[in-house]
PDB file of C-alpha atoms and ligand atoms in Angstrom:
ATOM      1  CA  MET K  23     -41.945   3.913  11.084  1.00  0.00           C
ATOM      2  CA  PRO K  24     -45.523   2.643  12.732  1.00  0.00           C
ATOM      3  CA  GLU K  25     -48.456   1.208  10.429  1.00  0.00           C
ATOM      4  CA  ASP K  26     -49.951   5.158  11.668  1.00  0.00           C
ATOM      5  CA  THR K  27     -47.302   6.748  10.386  1.00  0.00           C
ATOM      6  CA  ILE K  28     -47.099   6.896   6.321  1.00  0.00           C
ATOM      7  CA  ASP K  29     -43.797   8.028   4.550  1.00  0.00           C
ATOM      8  CA  VAL K  30     -42.812  10.964   3.160  1.00  0.00           C
ATOM      9  CA  SER K  31     -42.210  10.295  -0.218  1.00  0.00           C
ATOM     10  CA  ILE K  32     -39.561  13.104  -0.592  1.00  0.00           C
ATOM     11  CA  THR K  33     -36.632  14.211   1.930  1.00  0.00           C
ATOM     12  CA  ARG K  34     -37.296  17.065   3.332  1.00  0.00           C
ATOM     13  CA  ARG K  35     -33.986  18.192   2.357  1.00  0.00           C
ATOM     14  CA  ALA K  36     -34.604  18.124  -1.215  1.00  0.00           C
ATOM     15  CA  ALA K  37     -38.148  20.376  -0.158  1.00  0.00           C
ATOM     16  CA  VAL K  38     -36.392  22.627   1.248  1.00  0.00           C
ATOM     17  CA  ALA K  39     -33.876  22.868  -1.454  1.00  0.00           C
ATOM     18  CA  GLY K  40     -36.713  23.196  -3.800  1.00  0.00           C
ATOM     19  CA  GLY K  41     -38.527  25.864  -2.223  1.00  0.00           C
ATOM     20  CA  THR K  42     -41.370  23.435  -2.382  1.00  0.00           C
ATOM     21  CA  ALA K  43     -44.286  22.475  -0.705  1.00  0.00           C
ATOM     22  CA  VAL K  44     -44.712  19.047  -0.423  1.00  0.00           C
ATOM     23  CA  ALA K  45     -47.825  16.873   1.342  1.00  0.00           C
ATOM     24  CA  ALA K  46     -47.421  14.013   2.335  1.00  0.00           C
ATOM     25  CA  SER K  47     -49.856  12.503   5.241  1.00  0.00           C
ATOM     26  CA  ALA K  48     -51.418   9.488   6.688  1.00  0.00           C
ATOM     27  CA  GLY K  49     -54.189   7.834   4.301  1.00  0.00           C
ATOM     28  CA  LEU K  50     -52.609  10.463   1.359  1.00  0.00           C
ATOM     29  CA  PRO K  51     -52.353   8.288  -2.663  1.00  0.00           C
ATOM     30  CA  ARG K  52     -49.078   9.317  -3.016  1.00  0.00           C
ATOM     31  CA  SER K  53     -50.054  11.264  -5.674  1.00  0.00           C
ATOM     32  CA  SER K  54     -51.701  13.847  -3.351  1.00  0.00           C
ATOM     33  CA  ALA K  55     -47.675  15.177  -2.836  1.00  0.00           C
ATOM     34  CA  ALA K  56     -47.215  18.629  -4.827  1.00  0.00           C
ATOM     35  CA  GLN K  57     -44.501  17.014  -6.956  1.00  0.00           C
ATOM     36  CA  GLY K  58     -44.284  17.643 -10.861  1.00  0.00           C
ATOM     37  CA  ALA K  59     -43.486  15.013 -13.401  1.00  0.00           C
ATOM     38  CA  GLY K  60     -40.465  13.123 -12.750  1.00  0.00           C
ATOM     39  CA  GLY K  61     -40.890  13.216  -9.586  1.00  0.00           C
ATOM     40  CA  ALA K  62     -39.328  16.199  -9.007  1.00  0.00           C
ATOM     41  CA  ALA K  63     -40.767  19.229  -6.861  1.00  0.00           C
ATOM     42  CA  ARG K  64     -42.985  22.157  -8.038  1.00  0.00           C
ATOM     43  CA  PRO K  65     -43.768  25.015  -6.413  1.00  0.00           C
ATOM     44  CA  VAL K  66     -46.988  25.727  -4.378  1.00  0.00           C
ATOM     45  CA  GLY K  67     -48.341  29.015  -4.091  1.00  0.00           C
ATOM     46  CA  VAL K  68     -48.024  33.001  -5.556  1.00  0.00           C
ATOM     47  CA  GLY K  69     -44.348  33.867  -4.996  1.00  0.00           C
ATOM     48  CA  ALA K  70     -43.571  30.276  -3.252  1.00  0.00           C
ATOM     49  CA  GLY K  71     -40.076  30.396  -4.537  1.00  0.00           C
ATOM     50  CA  SER K  72     -39.298  32.769  -2.314  1.00  0.00           C
ATOM     51  CA  VAL K  73     -40.924  32.073   0.584  1.00  0.00           C
ATOM     52  CA  PRO K  74     -38.725  28.882   2.432  1.00  0.00           C
ATOM     53  CA  ALA K  75     -41.522  25.815   2.769  1.00  0.00           C
ATOM     54  CA  MET K  76     -41.357  24.333   6.254  1.00  0.00           C
ATOM     55  CA  PRO K  77     -41.670  20.844   8.018  1.00  0.00           C
ATOM     56  CA  VAL K  78     -44.109  20.446  10.076  1.00  0.00           C
ATOM     57  CA  SER K  79     -45.452  17.496  11.879  1.00  0.00           C
ATOM     58  CA  LEU K  80     -48.977  16.763  13.312  1.00  0.00           C
ATOM     59  CA  LYS K  81     -51.210  14.201  14.634  1.00  0.00           C
ATOM     60  CA  VAL K  82     -53.987  14.467  12.448  1.00  0.00           C
ATOM     61  CA  ASN K  83     -57.558  12.195  14.481  1.00  0.00           C
ATOM     62  CA  GLY K  84     -55.115   9.917  16.091  1.00  0.00           C
ATOM     63  CA  ARG K  85     -52.874   9.784  12.923  1.00  0.00           C
ATOM     64  CA  ALA K  86     -49.501  11.059  12.249  1.00  0.00           C
ATOM     65  CA  ALA K  87     -48.762  13.941   9.408  1.00  0.00           C
ATOM     66  CA  HIS K  88     -45.809  14.770   8.064  1.00  0.00           C
ATOM     67  CA  LEU K  89     -45.474  17.611   5.885  1.00  0.00           C
ATOM     68  CA  VAL K  90     -43.497  20.751   4.184  1.00  0.00           C
ATOM     69  CA  LEU K  91     -45.518  23.460   3.838  1.00  0.00           C
ATOM     70  CA  ASP K  92     -45.280  27.034   2.438  1.00  0.00           C
ATOM     71  CA  THR K  93     -45.185  29.320   5.341  1.00  0.00           C
ATOM     72  CA  ARG K  94     -48.317  31.258   4.206  1.00  0.00           C
ATOM     73  CA  VAL K  95     -50.555  27.348   4.358  1.00  0.00           C
ATOM     74  CA  THR K  96     -53.498  27.549   6.523  1.00  0.00           C
ATOM     75  CA  LEU K  97     -54.587  24.728   8.985  1.00  0.00           C
ATOM     76  CA  LEU K  98     -57.327  24.504   6.882  1.00  0.00           C
ATOM     77  CA  ASP K  99     -55.214  24.036   3.976  1.00  0.00           C
ATOM     78  CA  ALA K 100     -53.584  22.257   5.160  1.00  0.00           C
ATOM     79  CA  LEU K 101     -56.246  19.508   6.433  1.00  0.00           C
ATOM     80  CA  ARG K 102     -58.350  20.067   3.114  1.00  0.00           C
ATOM     81  CA  GLU K 103     -55.806  20.488   0.229  1.00  0.00           C
ATOM     82  CA  HIS K 104     -52.999  18.530   1.881  1.00  0.00           C
ATOM     83  CA  LEU K 105     -54.412  15.742   3.727  1.00  0.00           C
ATOM     84  CA  HIS K 106     -57.333  15.770   1.625  1.00  0.00           C
ATOM     85  CA  LEU K 107     -59.630  15.834   4.739  1.00  0.00           C
ATOM     86  CA  THR K 108     -62.747  17.946   3.034  1.00  0.00           C
ATOM     87  CA  GLY K 109     -65.069  17.315   5.811  1.00  0.00           C
ATOM     88  CA  SER K 110     -63.964  21.248   7.647  1.00  0.00           C
ATOM     89  CA  LYS K 111     -64.640  24.055   5.236  1.00  0.00           C
ATOM     90  CA  LYS K 112     -63.882  27.568   3.694  1.00  0.00           C
ATOM     91  CA  GLY K 113     -66.900  29.217   4.161  1.00  0.00           C
ATOM     92  CA  CYS K 114     -65.690  32.864   4.121  1.00  0.00           C
ATOM     93  CA  ASP K 115     -61.724  32.286   4.752  1.00  0.00           C
ATOM     94  CA  HIS K 116     -61.719  35.358   7.729  1.00  0.00           C
ATOM     95  CA  GLY K 117     -62.604  33.581  10.567  1.00  0.00           C
ATOM     96  CA  GLN K 118     -66.921  34.890  10.464  1.00  0.00           C
ATOM     97  CA  CYS K 119     -68.758  32.017   9.933  1.00  0.00           C
ATOM     98  CA  GLY K 120     -67.411  28.810  11.467  1.00  0.00           C
ATOM     99  CA  ALA K 121     -67.328  26.694   8.663  1.00  0.00           C
ATOM    100  CA  CYS K 122     -63.839  25.356   9.422  1.00  0.00           C
ATOM    101  CA  THR K 123     -64.198  24.963  13.064  1.00  0.00           C
ATOM    102  CA  VAL K 124     -61.864  22.386  14.516  1.00  0.00           C
ATOM    103  CA  MET K 125     -60.165  21.343  17.449  1.00  0.00           C
ATOM    104  CA  VAL K 126     -56.174  21.968  18.243  1.00  0.00           C
ATOM    105  CA  ASN K 127     -55.557  20.117  21.087  1.00  0.00           C
ATOM    106  CA  GLY K 128     -59.314  19.864  22.022  1.00  0.00           C
ATOM    107  CA  ARG K 129     -59.843  23.527  22.152  1.00  0.00           C
ATOM    108  CA  ARG K 130     -62.015  24.856  18.948  1.00  0.00           C
ATOM    109  CA  VAL K 131     -59.950  26.922  16.663  1.00  0.00           C
ATOM    110  CA  VAL K 132     -61.437  28.237  13.721  1.00  0.00           C
ATOM    111  CA  SER K 133     -58.762  26.555  11.202  1.00  0.00           C
ATOM    112  CA  CYS K 134     -58.713  29.782   8.462  1.00  0.00           C
ATOM    113  CA  LEU K 135     -57.436  32.206  10.827  1.00  0.00           C
ATOM    114  CA  THR K 136     -53.884  29.744  11.891  1.00  0.00           C
ATOM    115  CA  LEU K 137     -51.344  28.891  10.324  1.00  0.00           C
ATOM    116  CA  ALA K 138     -50.210  25.172  10.060  1.00  0.00           C
ATOM    117  CA  VAL K 139     -46.391  25.776  10.818  1.00  0.00           C
ATOM    118  CA  MET K 140     -47.789  26.984  13.970  1.00  0.00           C
ATOM    119  CA  HIS K 141     -48.843  24.007  15.085  1.00  0.00           C
ATOM    120  CA  GLU K 142     -46.098  21.938  15.242  1.00  0.00           C
ATOM    121  CA  GLY K 143     -47.175  18.565  17.641  1.00  0.00           C
ATOM    122  CA  ASP K 144     -50.945  19.393  18.159  1.00  0.00           C
ATOM    123  CA  GLU K 145     -53.394  17.153  17.922  1.00  0.00           C
ATOM    124  CA  VAL K 146     -55.640  18.247  15.444  1.00  0.00           C
ATOM    125  CA  THR K 147     -60.266  16.540  15.300  1.00  0.00           C
ATOM    126  CA  THR K 148     -61.625  17.343  12.308  1.00  0.00           C
ATOM    127  CA  ILE K 149     -65.072  15.820  11.943  1.00  0.00           C
ATOM    128  CA  GLU K 150     -63.802  13.203  10.098  1.00  0.00           C
ATOM    129  CA  GLY K 151     -62.299  12.372  13.454  1.00  0.00           C
ATOM    130  CA  LEU K 152     -65.201  12.906  15.517  1.00  0.00           C
ATOM    131  CA  GLY K 153     -67.187   9.618  13.683  1.00  0.00           C
ATOM    132  CA  THR K 154     -67.814   7.331  11.283  1.00  0.00           C
ATOM    133  CA  PRO K 155     -71.247   6.439   9.200  1.00  0.00           C
ATOM    134  CA  ASP K 156     -71.646   3.497  11.147  1.00  0.00           C
ATOM    135  CA  ASN K 157     -70.316   4.828  14.350  1.00  0.00           C
ATOM    136  CA  LEU K 158     -71.263   8.297  14.364  1.00  0.00           C
ATOM    137  CA  HIS K 159     -70.265  10.408  17.204  1.00  0.00           C
ATOM    138  CA  PRO K 160     -73.109  11.548  19.483  1.00  0.00           C
ATOM    139  CA  MET K 161     -73.319  14.816  18.517  1.00  0.00           C
ATOM    140  CA  GLN K 162     -73.003  13.507  15.279  1.00  0.00           C
ATOM    141  CA  ALA K 163     -76.315  11.447  15.795  1.00  0.00           C
ATOM    142  CA  ALA K 164     -78.237  14.284  17.678  1.00  0.00           C
ATOM    143  CA  PHE K 165     -77.881  17.119  14.548  1.00  0.00           C
ATOM    144  CA  VAL K 166     -79.465  13.722  12.072  1.00  0.00           C
ATOM    145  CA  LYS K 167     -82.033  12.855  14.971  1.00  0.00           C
ATOM    146  CA  HIS K 168     -82.547  17.039  15.440  1.00  0.00           C
ATOM    147  CA  ASP K 169     -82.669  18.132  11.803  1.00  0.00           C
ATOM    148  CA  GLY K 170     -79.618  20.017  12.895  1.00  0.00           C
ATOM    149  CA  TYR K 171     -78.632  21.131   9.208  1.00  0.00           C
ATOM    150  CA  GLN K 172     -80.396  21.637   5.564  1.00  0.00           C
ATOM    151  CA  CYS K 173     -77.847  22.070   3.138  1.00  0.00           C
ATOM    152  CA  GLY K 174     -74.883  20.780   5.683  1.00  0.00           C
ATOM    153  CA  TYR K 175     -72.283  23.219   4.631  1.00  0.00           C
ATOM    154  CA  CYS K 176     -71.849  24.629   8.120  1.00  0.00           C
ATOM    155  CA  THR K 177     -72.104  21.195   9.769  1.00  0.00           C
ATOM    156  CA  PRO K 178     -68.800  19.837  10.203  1.00  0.00           C
ATOM    157  CA  GLY K 179     -67.788  23.574  12.083  1.00  0.00           C
ATOM    158  CA  GLN K 180     -70.972  23.004  14.073  1.00  0.00           C
ATOM    159  CA  ILE K 181     -70.265  19.711  15.504  1.00  0.00           C
ATOM    160  CA  CYS K 182     -67.083  20.403  16.094  1.00  0.00           C
ATOM    161  CA  SER K 183     -67.504  23.232  18.151  1.00  0.00           C
ATOM    162  CA  GLY K 184     -70.683  21.845  19.557  1.00  0.00           C
ATOM    163  CA  VAL K 185     -68.549  19.140  20.617  1.00  0.00           C
ATOM    164  CA  ALA K 186     -66.148  21.594  22.384  1.00  0.00           C
ATOM    165  CA  VAL K 187     -68.661  24.070  24.254  1.00  0.00           C
ATOM    166  CA  LEU K 188     -69.918  20.762  26.193  1.00  0.00           C
ATOM    167  CA  GLY K 189     -65.819  20.997  27.197  1.00  0.00           C
ATOM    168  CA  GLU K 190     -65.721  24.367  27.808  1.00  0.00           C
ATOM    169  CA  ILE K 191     -68.862  23.838  30.143  1.00  0.00           C
ATOM    170  CA  LYS K 192     -67.708  21.250  31.607  1.00  0.00           C
ATOM    171  CA  ALA K 193     -63.923  23.156  32.234  1.00  0.00           C
ATOM    172  CA  GLY K 194     -66.042  25.570  33.608  1.00  0.00           C
ATOM    173  CA  ILE K 195     -64.466  27.718  31.084  1.00  0.00           C
ATOM    174  CA  PRO K 196     -67.697  30.994  31.291  1.00  0.00           C
ATOM    175  CA  SER K 197     -69.046  32.915  28.629  1.00  0.00           C
ATOM    176  CA  HIS K 198     -70.203  36.430  28.316  1.00  0.00           C
ATOM    177  CA  VAL K 199     -73.488  35.483  29.323  1.00  0.00           C
ATOM    178  CA  THR K 200     -72.720  33.019  32.274  1.00  0.00           C
ATOM    179  CA  ALA K 201     -74.619  34.509  35.119  1.00  0.00           C
ATOM    180  CA  ASP K 202     -72.735  33.399  37.968  1.00  0.00           C
ATOM    181  CA  LEU K 203     -68.918  33.586  37.358  1.00  0.00           C
ATOM    182  CA  LEU K 204     -68.590  31.650  40.361  1.00  0.00           C
ATOM    183  CA  ALA K 205     -70.880  29.014  40.434  1.00  0.00           C
ATOM    184  CA  PRO K 206     -70.177  25.676  38.187  1.00  0.00           C
ATOM    185  CA  ALA K 207     -71.108  26.411  33.671  1.00  0.00           C
ATOM    186  CA  GLN K 208     -74.580  25.204  33.581  1.00  0.00           C
ATOM    187  CA  VAL K 209     -76.041  23.989  30.218  1.00  0.00           C
ATOM    188  CA  THR K 210     -78.485  26.337  29.131  1.00  0.00           C
ATOM    189  CA  GLU K 211     -80.028  27.800  25.555  1.00  0.00           C
ATOM    190  CA  ALA K 212     -78.318  31.314  26.623  1.00  0.00           C
ATOM    191  CA  GLU K 213     -75.254  29.250  26.874  1.00  0.00           C
ATOM    192  CA  ILE K 214     -75.106  26.988  24.190  1.00  0.00           C
ATOM    193  CA  ARG K 215     -76.344  29.703  21.591  1.00  0.00           C
ATOM    194  CA  GLU K 216     -73.992  32.681  23.030  1.00  0.00           C
ATOM    195  CA  ARG K 217     -70.843  29.444  22.700  1.00  0.00           C
ATOM    196  CA  MET K 218     -72.296  28.628  19.031  1.00  0.00           C
ATOM    197  CA  SER K 219     -72.702  32.455  17.980  1.00  0.00           C
ATOM    198  CA  GLY K 220     -69.253  32.063  16.209  1.00  0.00           C
ATOM    199  CA  ASN K 221     -70.537  29.417  13.534  1.00  0.00           C
ATOM    200  CA  LEU K 222     -73.183  30.614  11.112  1.00  0.00           C
ATOM    201  CA  CYS K 223     -75.716  28.822   9.401  1.00  0.00           C
ATOM    202  CA  ARG K 224     -77.168  29.974   6.282  1.00  0.00           C
ATOM    203  CA  CYS K 225     -79.983  27.702   6.185  1.00  0.00           C
ATOM    204  CA  GLY K 226     -81.231  29.008   9.779  1.00  0.00           C
ATOM    205  CA  ALA K 227     -80.917  25.407  11.341  1.00  0.00           C
ATOM    206  CA  TYR K 228     -80.182  27.504  14.488  1.00  0.00           C
ATOM    207  CA  SER K 229     -83.193  25.923  16.359  1.00  0.00           C
ATOM    208  CA  ASN K 230     -82.252  22.426  16.106  1.00  0.00           C
ATOM    209  CA  ILE K 231     -78.424  22.587  16.738  1.00  0.00           C
ATOM    210  CA  VAL K 232     -79.331  23.862  19.951  1.00  0.00           C
ATOM    211  CA  GLU K 233     -81.638  20.976  20.656  1.00  0.00           C
ATOM    212  CA  ALA K 234     -79.334  18.147  19.216  1.00  0.00           C
ATOM    213  CA  ILE K 235     -76.404  19.823  21.423  1.00  0.00           C
ATOM    214  CA  THR K 236     -79.000  19.873  24.713  1.00  0.00           C
ATOM    215  CA  GLU K 237     -79.751  16.861  24.086  1.00  0.00           C
ATOM    216  CA  VAL K 238     -75.905  15.567  23.933  1.00  0.00           C
ATOM    217  CA  ALA K 239     -75.336  17.489  27.397  1.00  0.00           C
ATOM    218  CA  GLY K 240     -78.262  15.452  28.893  1.00  0.00           C
ATOM    219  CA  GLY K 241     -81.482  17.955  28.699  1.00  0.00           C
ATOM    220  CA  GLN K 242     -84.599  17.327  28.101  1.00  0.00           C
ATOM    221  CA  THR K 243     -85.151  18.170  24.629  1.00  0.00           C
ATOM    222  CA  THR K 244     -88.708  16.969  22.520  1.00  0.00           C
ATOM    223  CA  GLU K 245     -88.408  16.567  18.879  1.00  0.00           C
ATOM    224  CA  ARG K 246     -89.931  17.701  16.284  1.00  0.00           C
ATOM    225  CA  GLN K 247     -92.948  16.351  14.647  1.00  0.00           C
ATOM    226  CA  GLY K 248     -93.325  16.784  11.010  1.00  0.00           C
TER     227      GLY K 248
HETATM  228 FE1  FES W  10     -62.976  30.133   8.560  1.00  0.00          FE
HETATM  229 FE2  FES W  10     -65.438  31.193   8.059  1.00  0.00          FE
HETATM  230  S1  FES W  10     -63.825  29.627   7.045  1.00  0.00           S
HETATM  231  S2  FES W  10     -64.321  31.489   9.768  1.00  0.00           S
HETATM  232 FE1  FES W  11     -77.216  25.460   5.524  1.00  0.00          FE
HETATM  233 FE2  FES W  11     -75.760  25.558   7.795  1.00  0.00          FE
HETATM  234  S1  FES W  11     -77.066  23.834   6.614  1.00  0.00           S
HETATM  235  S2  FES W  11     -75.697  26.562   5.877  1.00  0.00           S
END
């Protein structure tokens, strides 16, 4: 078994037979698997006994993650509750705030609105996969430099979204405000604000967020005074 793959602590057969959800993933302590006393699998979620569990394999931040999940588990809950990657936040759980934004195969998704079992084989990047405290991703560093946050709750989603937004513009994907659909999309404030409109910030750090994203895009920004 490759070094970056964590052993599944309960067999799929046992998990399915028990009608249970079991988590086993990269970097997880064994205790994170959904097991009862004595290692017996226990049901997870309301009415879990009547809902078959399904195995799903993801690649999360470059590491293999093998899970057996209740089919109703969202990608967000799989990341937070089963893989213990709590950087992605649950704000509304209804697809309305963007706090849960992650990248799947390079494109951003609100992870609260998609089921984990729909992502067999997909590559998922969360805020934990972008950089480390000692080696920040350029977008993380720009958010710090430009005070692109206050409480920080929306920030992981904002940063993941910002990274993906620049990828969308680079790929020539137009937005609602793209003036010339025949020309390559430009990194303008209007484009950034439009594309980031699904990421809400209760602290109102919007102008600083735009500055941070603009800087990463190579645009000229001025640092705020004071
Ligand atoms: Fe997913 Fe708000 S928690 S959009
Ligand atoms: Fe507080 Fe955005 S920094 S919600």
